[in-house]
Short mmCIF file of C-alpha atoms and ligand atoms in Angstrom, two decimals:
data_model
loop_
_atom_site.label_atom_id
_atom_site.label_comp_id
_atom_site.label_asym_id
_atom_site.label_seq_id
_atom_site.Cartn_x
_atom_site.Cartn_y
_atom_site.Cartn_z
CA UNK F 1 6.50 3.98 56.48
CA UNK F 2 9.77 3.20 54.56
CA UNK F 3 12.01 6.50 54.68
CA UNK F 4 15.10 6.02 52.20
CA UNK F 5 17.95 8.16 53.77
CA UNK F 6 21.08 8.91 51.93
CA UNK F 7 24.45 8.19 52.99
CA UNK F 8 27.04 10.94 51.57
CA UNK F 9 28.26 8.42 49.39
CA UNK F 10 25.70 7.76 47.66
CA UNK F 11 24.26 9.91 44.16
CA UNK F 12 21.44 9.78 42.61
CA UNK F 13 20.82 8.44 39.64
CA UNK F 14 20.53 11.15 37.68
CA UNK F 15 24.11 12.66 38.84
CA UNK F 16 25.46 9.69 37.46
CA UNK F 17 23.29 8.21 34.34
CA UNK F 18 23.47 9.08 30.66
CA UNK F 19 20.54 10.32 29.73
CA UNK F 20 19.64 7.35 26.95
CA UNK F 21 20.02 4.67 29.96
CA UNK F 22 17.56 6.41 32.03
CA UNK F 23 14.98 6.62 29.17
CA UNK F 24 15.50 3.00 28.48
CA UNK F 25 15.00 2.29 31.95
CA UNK F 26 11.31 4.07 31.95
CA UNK F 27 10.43 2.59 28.89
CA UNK F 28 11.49 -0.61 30.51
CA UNK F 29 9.45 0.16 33.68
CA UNK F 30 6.54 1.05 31.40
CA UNK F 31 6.28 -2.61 30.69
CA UNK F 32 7.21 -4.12 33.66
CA UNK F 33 4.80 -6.31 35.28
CA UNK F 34 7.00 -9.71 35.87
CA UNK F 35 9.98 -8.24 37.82
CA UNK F 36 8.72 -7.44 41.55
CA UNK F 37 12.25 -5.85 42.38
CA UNK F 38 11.47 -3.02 39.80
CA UNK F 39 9.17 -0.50 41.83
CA UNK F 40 11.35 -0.30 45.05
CA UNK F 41 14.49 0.38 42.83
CA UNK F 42 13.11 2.96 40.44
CA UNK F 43 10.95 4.73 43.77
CA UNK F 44 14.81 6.19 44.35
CA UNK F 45 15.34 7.33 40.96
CA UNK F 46 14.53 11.22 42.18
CA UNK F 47 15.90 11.02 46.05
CA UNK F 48 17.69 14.22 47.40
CA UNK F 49 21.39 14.78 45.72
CA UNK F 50 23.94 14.35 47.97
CA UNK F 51 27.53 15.19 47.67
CA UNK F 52 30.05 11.70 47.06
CA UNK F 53 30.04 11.37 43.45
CA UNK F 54 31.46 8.39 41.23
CA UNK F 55 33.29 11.00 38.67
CA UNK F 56 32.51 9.08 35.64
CA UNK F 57 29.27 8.12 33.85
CA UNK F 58 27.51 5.09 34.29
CA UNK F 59 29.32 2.02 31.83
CA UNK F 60 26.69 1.05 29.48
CA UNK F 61 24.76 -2.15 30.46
CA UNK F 62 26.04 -3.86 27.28
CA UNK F 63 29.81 -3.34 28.27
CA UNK F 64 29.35 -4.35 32.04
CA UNK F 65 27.00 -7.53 31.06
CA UNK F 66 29.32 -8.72 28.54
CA UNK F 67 32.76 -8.46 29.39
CA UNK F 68 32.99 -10.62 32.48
CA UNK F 69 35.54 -13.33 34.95
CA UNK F 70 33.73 -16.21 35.84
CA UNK F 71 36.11 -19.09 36.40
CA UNK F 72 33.71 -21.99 36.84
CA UNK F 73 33.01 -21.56 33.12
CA UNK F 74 35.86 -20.73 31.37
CA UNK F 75 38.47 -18.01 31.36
CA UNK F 76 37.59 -16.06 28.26
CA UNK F 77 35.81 -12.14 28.72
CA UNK F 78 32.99 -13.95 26.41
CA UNK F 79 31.67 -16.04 29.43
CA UNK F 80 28.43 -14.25 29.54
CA UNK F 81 27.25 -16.60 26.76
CA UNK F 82 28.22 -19.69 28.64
CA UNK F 83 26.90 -18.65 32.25
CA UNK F 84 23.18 -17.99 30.20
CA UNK F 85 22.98 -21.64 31.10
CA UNK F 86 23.03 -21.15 34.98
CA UNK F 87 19.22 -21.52 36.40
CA UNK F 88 18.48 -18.69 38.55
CA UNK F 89 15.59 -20.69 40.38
CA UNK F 90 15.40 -22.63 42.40
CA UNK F 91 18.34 -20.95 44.47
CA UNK F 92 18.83 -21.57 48.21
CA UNK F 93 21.49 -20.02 50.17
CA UNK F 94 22.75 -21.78 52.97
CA UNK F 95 23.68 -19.75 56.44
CA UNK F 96 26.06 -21.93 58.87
CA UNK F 97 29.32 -21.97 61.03
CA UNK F 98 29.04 -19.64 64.28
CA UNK F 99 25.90 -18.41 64.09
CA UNK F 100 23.00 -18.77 66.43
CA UNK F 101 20.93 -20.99 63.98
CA UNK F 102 22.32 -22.93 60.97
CA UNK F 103 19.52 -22.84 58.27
CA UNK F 104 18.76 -22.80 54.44
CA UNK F 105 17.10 -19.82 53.17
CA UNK F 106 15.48 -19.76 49.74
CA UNK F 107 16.51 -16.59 48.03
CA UNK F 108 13.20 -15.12 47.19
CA UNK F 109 12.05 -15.43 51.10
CA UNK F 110 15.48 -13.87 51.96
CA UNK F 111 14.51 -10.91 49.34
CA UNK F 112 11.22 -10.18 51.36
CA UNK F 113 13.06 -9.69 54.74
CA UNK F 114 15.29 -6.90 53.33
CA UNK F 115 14.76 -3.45 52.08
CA UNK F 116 16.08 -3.48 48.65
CA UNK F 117 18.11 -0.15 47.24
CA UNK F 118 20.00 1.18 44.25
CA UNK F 119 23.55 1.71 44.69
CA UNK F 120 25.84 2.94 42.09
CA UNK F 121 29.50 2.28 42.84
CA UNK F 122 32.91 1.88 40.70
CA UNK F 123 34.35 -1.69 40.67
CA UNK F 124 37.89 -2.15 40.12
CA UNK F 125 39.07 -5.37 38.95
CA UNK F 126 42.81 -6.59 39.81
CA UNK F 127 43.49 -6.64 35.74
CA UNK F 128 43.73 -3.02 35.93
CA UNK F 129 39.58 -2.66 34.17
CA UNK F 130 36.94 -0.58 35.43
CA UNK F 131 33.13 -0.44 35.43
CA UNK F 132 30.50 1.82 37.34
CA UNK F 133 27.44 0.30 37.89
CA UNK F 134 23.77 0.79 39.55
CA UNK F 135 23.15 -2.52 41.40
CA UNK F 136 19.96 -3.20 43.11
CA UNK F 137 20.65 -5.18 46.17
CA UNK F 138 20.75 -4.73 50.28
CA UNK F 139 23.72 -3.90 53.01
CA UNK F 140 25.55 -7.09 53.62
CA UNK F 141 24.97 -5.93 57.30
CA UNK F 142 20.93 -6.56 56.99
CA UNK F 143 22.25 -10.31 56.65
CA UNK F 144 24.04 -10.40 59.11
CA UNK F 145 21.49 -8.61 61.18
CA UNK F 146 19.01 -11.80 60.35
CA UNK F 147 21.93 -14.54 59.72
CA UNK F 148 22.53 -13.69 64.02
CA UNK F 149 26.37 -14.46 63.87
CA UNK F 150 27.45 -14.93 67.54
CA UNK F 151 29.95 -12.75 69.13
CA UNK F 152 32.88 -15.12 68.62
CA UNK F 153 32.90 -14.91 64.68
CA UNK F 154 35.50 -13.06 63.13
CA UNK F 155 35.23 -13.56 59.52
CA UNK F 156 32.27 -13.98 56.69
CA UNK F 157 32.90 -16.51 54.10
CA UNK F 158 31.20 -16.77 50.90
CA UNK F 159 31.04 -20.06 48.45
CA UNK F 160 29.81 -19.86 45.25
CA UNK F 161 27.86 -22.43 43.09
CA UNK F 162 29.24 -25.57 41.26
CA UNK F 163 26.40 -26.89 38.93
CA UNK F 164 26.99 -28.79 36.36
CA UNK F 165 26.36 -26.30 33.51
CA UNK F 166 30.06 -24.96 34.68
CA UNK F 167 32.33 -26.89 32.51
CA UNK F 168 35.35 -24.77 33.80
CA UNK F 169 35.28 -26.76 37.10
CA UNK F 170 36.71 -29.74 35.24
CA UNK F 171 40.13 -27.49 35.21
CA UNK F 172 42.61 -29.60 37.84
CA UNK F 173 44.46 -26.72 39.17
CA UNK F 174 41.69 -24.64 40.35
CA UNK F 175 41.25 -24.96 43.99
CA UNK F 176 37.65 -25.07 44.09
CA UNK F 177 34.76 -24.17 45.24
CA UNK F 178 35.10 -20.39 44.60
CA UNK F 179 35.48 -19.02 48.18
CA UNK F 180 36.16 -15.26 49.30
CA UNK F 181 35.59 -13.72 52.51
CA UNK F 182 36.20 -10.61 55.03
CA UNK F 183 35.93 -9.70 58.38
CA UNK F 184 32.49 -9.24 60.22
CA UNK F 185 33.95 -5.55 60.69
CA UNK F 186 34.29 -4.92 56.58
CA UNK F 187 30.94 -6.94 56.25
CA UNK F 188 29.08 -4.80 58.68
CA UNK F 189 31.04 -1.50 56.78
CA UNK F 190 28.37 0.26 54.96
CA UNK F 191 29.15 0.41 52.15
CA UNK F 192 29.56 -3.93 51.52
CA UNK F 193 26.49 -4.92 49.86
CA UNK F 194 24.50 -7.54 48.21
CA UNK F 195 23.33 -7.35 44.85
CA UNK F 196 20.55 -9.11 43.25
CA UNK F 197 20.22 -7.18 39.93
CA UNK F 198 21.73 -4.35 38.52
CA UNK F 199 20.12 -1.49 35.80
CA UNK F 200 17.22 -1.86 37.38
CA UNK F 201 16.92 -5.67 36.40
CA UNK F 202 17.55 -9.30 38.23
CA UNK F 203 21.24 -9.67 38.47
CA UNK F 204 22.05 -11.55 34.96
CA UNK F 205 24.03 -15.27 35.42
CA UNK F 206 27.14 -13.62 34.35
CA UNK F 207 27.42 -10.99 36.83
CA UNK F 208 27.16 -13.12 39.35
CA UNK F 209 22.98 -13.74 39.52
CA UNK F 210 20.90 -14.11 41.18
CA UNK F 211 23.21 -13.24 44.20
CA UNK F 212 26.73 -11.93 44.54
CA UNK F 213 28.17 -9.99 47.53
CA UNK F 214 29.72 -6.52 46.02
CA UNK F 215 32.88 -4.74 48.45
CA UNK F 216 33.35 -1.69 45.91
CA UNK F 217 36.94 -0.78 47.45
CA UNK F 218 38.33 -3.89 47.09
CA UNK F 219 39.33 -5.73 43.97
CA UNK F 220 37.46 -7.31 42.13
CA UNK F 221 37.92 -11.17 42.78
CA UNK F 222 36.56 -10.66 46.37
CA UNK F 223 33.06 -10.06 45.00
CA UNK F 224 31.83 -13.55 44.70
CA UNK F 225 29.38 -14.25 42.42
CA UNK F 226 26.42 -17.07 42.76
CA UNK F 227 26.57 -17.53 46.15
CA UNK F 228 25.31 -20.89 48.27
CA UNK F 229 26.93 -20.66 51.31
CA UNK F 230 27.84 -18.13 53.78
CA UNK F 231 29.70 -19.29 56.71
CA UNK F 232 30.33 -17.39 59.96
CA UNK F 233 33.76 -18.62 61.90
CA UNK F 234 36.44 -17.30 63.68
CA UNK F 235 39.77 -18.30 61.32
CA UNK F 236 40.54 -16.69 58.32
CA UNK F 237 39.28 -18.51 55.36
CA UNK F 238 41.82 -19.65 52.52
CA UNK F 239 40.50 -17.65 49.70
CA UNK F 240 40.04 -19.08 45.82
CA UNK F 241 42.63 -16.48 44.71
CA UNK F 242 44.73 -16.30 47.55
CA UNK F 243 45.33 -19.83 47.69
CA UNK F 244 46.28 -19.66 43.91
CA UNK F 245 48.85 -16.83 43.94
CA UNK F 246 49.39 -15.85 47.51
CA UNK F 247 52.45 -13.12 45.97
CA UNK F 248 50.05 -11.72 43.52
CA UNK F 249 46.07 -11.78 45.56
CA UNK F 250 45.98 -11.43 49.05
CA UNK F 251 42.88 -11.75 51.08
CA UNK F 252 42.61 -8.23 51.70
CA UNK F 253 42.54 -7.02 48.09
CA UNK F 254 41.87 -3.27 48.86
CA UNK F 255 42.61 -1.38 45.98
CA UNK F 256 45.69 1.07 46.17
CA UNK F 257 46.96 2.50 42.62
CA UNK F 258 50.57 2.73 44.68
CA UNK F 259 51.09 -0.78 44.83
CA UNK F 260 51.45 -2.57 41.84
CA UNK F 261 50.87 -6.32 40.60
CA UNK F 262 53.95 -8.37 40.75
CA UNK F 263 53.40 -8.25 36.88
CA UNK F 264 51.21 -4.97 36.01
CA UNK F 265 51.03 -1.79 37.26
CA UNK F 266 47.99 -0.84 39.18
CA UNK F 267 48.37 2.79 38.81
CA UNK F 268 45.73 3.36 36.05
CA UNK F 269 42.39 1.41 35.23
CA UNK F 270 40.59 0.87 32.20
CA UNK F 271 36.88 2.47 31.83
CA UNK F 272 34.54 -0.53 29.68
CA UNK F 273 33.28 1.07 26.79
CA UNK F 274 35.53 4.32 26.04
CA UNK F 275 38.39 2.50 26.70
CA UNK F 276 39.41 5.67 28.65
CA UNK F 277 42.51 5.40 31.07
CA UNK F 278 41.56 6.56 34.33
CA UNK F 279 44.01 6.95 37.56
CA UNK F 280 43.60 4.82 40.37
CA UNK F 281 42.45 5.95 43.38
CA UNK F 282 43.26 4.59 46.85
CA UNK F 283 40.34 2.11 48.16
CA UNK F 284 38.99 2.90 44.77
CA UNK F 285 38.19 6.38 45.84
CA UNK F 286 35.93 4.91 49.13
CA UNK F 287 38.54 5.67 52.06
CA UNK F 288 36.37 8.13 54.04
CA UNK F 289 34.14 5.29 54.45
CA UNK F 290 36.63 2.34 54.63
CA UNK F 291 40.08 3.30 55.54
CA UNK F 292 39.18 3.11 59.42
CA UNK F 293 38.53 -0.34 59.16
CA UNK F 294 42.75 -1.38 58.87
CA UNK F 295 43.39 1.44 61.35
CA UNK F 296 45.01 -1.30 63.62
CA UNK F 297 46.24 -3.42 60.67
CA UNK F 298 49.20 -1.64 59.27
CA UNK F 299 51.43 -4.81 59.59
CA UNK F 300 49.38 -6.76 57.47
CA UNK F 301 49.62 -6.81 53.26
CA UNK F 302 46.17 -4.92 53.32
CA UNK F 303 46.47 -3.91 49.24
CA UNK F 304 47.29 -7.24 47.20
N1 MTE E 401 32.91 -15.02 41.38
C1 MTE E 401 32.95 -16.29 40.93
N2 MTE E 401 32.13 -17.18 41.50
N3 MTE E 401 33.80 -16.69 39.95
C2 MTE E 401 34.68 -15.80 39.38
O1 MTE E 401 35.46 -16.21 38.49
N4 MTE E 401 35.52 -13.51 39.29
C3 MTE E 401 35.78 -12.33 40.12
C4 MTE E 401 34.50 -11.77 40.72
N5 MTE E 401 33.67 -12.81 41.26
C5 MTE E 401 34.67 -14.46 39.81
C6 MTE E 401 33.74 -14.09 40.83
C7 MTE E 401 36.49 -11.28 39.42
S1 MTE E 401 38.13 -11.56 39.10
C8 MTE E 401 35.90 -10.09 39.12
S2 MTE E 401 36.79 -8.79 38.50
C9 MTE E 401 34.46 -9.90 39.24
O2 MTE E 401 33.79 -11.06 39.71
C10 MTE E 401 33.88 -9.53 37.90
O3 MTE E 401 32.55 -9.18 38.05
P1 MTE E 401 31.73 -8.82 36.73
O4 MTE E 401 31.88 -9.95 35.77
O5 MTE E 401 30.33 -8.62 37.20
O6 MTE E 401 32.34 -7.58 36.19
#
């Protein structure tokens, strides 16, 4: 039997949902037939309430699915037009580095070795905007549960596509492939997850479809969208935006309102759709669940 226990982060959907989205979303499970993700993700929709809330209503799908940074198209908000042209299938993933067996994994066999969920969480991007979002997706720690990373890695490291529908990868001074990464500690955190859709629908090409890794307390940029490769080592990867502007994104991004931008304040965030400006809060409001993890880190830059 598949029991779906809460975590005290978590809400349910109804906590969190305006009322219109959730009608949408039965009238869109009414017709569902082609989208196998759909039962296991609205099965949760009436799970016990439990007490961590997200404070602010769900942003409406049209604001999160339309104002978007994706880099390997082009660096307008508008990119969701461009990134329609991103095939979602085929889509392999490859697992290598220190791990017991190097493989490829298509993504719709990786799908049927996980259980998926529904997770809404904030997400705070380093330009001072703010979303919050139901994704549909699995703990990052189920893949590394099945990826088998031996004892001596230290570090996860995503890549993300380069196809050639991404006409922002002809720009010279980008160092890429789009990498990001974190400790097996913050990957194995509860909270890091792996989305493959999000209102209750397959993960659209803009938000990072069909698979992006989601780290709600960090910033933004370390949720890497399209991923292909996940590497397991033990040295700390040079990161896409850390190796761009080392003084203004570190690698461990973790949001902190008290620490601003060389060039912004981070002290307030924008809310998509009412425009509404919201304070900050420290890990993006997750440190019960997170701060432990930089216990023995305070010499390092842990919030840029
Ligand atoms: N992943 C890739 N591959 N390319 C990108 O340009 N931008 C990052 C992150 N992941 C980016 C990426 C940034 S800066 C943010 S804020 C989030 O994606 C935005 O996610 P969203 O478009 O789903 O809101």
């Amino acid at each position: 039997m598949h029991i779906i226990r809460r975590r005290a982060w978590e809400v349910t959907e109804r906590q969190v949902t305006p009322e219109h989205v959730v009608l949408n979303r039965r009238s869109l499970l009414a017709g569902a037939t082609a989208m196998t993700i759909l039962p296991s993700v609205f099965a949760r929709a009436d799970v016990p309430v439990t007490d961590f809330k997200p404070g602010r209503p769900v942003t409406e799908e049209k604001y999160a699915t339309t104002y978007n940074n994706y880099y390997e198209f082009n660096d307008t908000k508008t990119v969701w037009r461009d990134a329609q042209a991103l095939k979602q299938r085929p889509w392999t993933i490859r697992l290598d580095g220190m791990l017991k067996q190097p493989r490829t994994v298509g993504i719709d066999d990786l799908l049927k070795q996980v259980s998926l969920e529904e997770r809404i969480y904030r997400h705070r991007c380093v330009e001072a905007w703010a979303m919050t979002v139901p994704w549909t997706g699995f703990p990052l720690a189920q893949l590394l549960k099945l990826a088998e990373p031996l004892g001596s890695a230290k570090y996860v490291v995503f890549e993300t596509a380069q196809d050639k529908v991404m006409s922002g990868l002809d720009a010279p001074f980008y160092p890429w492939p789009y990498v990001e990464g974190v400790t097996i500690d913050e990957a194995s955190n509860d909270l890091a997850f792996i989305s493959t859709g999000m209102y209750g629908k397959p993960l659209p090409p803009q938000n990072g479809g069909p698979i992006r890794v989601t780290l709600p307390w960090k910033y933004g940029f370390k949720s890497a969208k399209a991923i292909v490769k996940i590497t397991f080592t033990d040295k700390r990867p040079s990161t896409f935006w850390e190796s761009l502007g080392p003084s203004e994104y570190g690698f461990w991004a973790n949001v902190n309102p008290a620490i601003s931008h060389p060039r912004w304040s981070q002290a307030s965030e924008r809310l998509l759709g009412s425009d509404e400006r919201v304070p900050t809060q420290i890990f993006n409001g997750y440190g019960e669940q997170v701060a432990a993890l930089y216990a023995d880190r305070k010499n390092e830059k842990l919030f840029m």
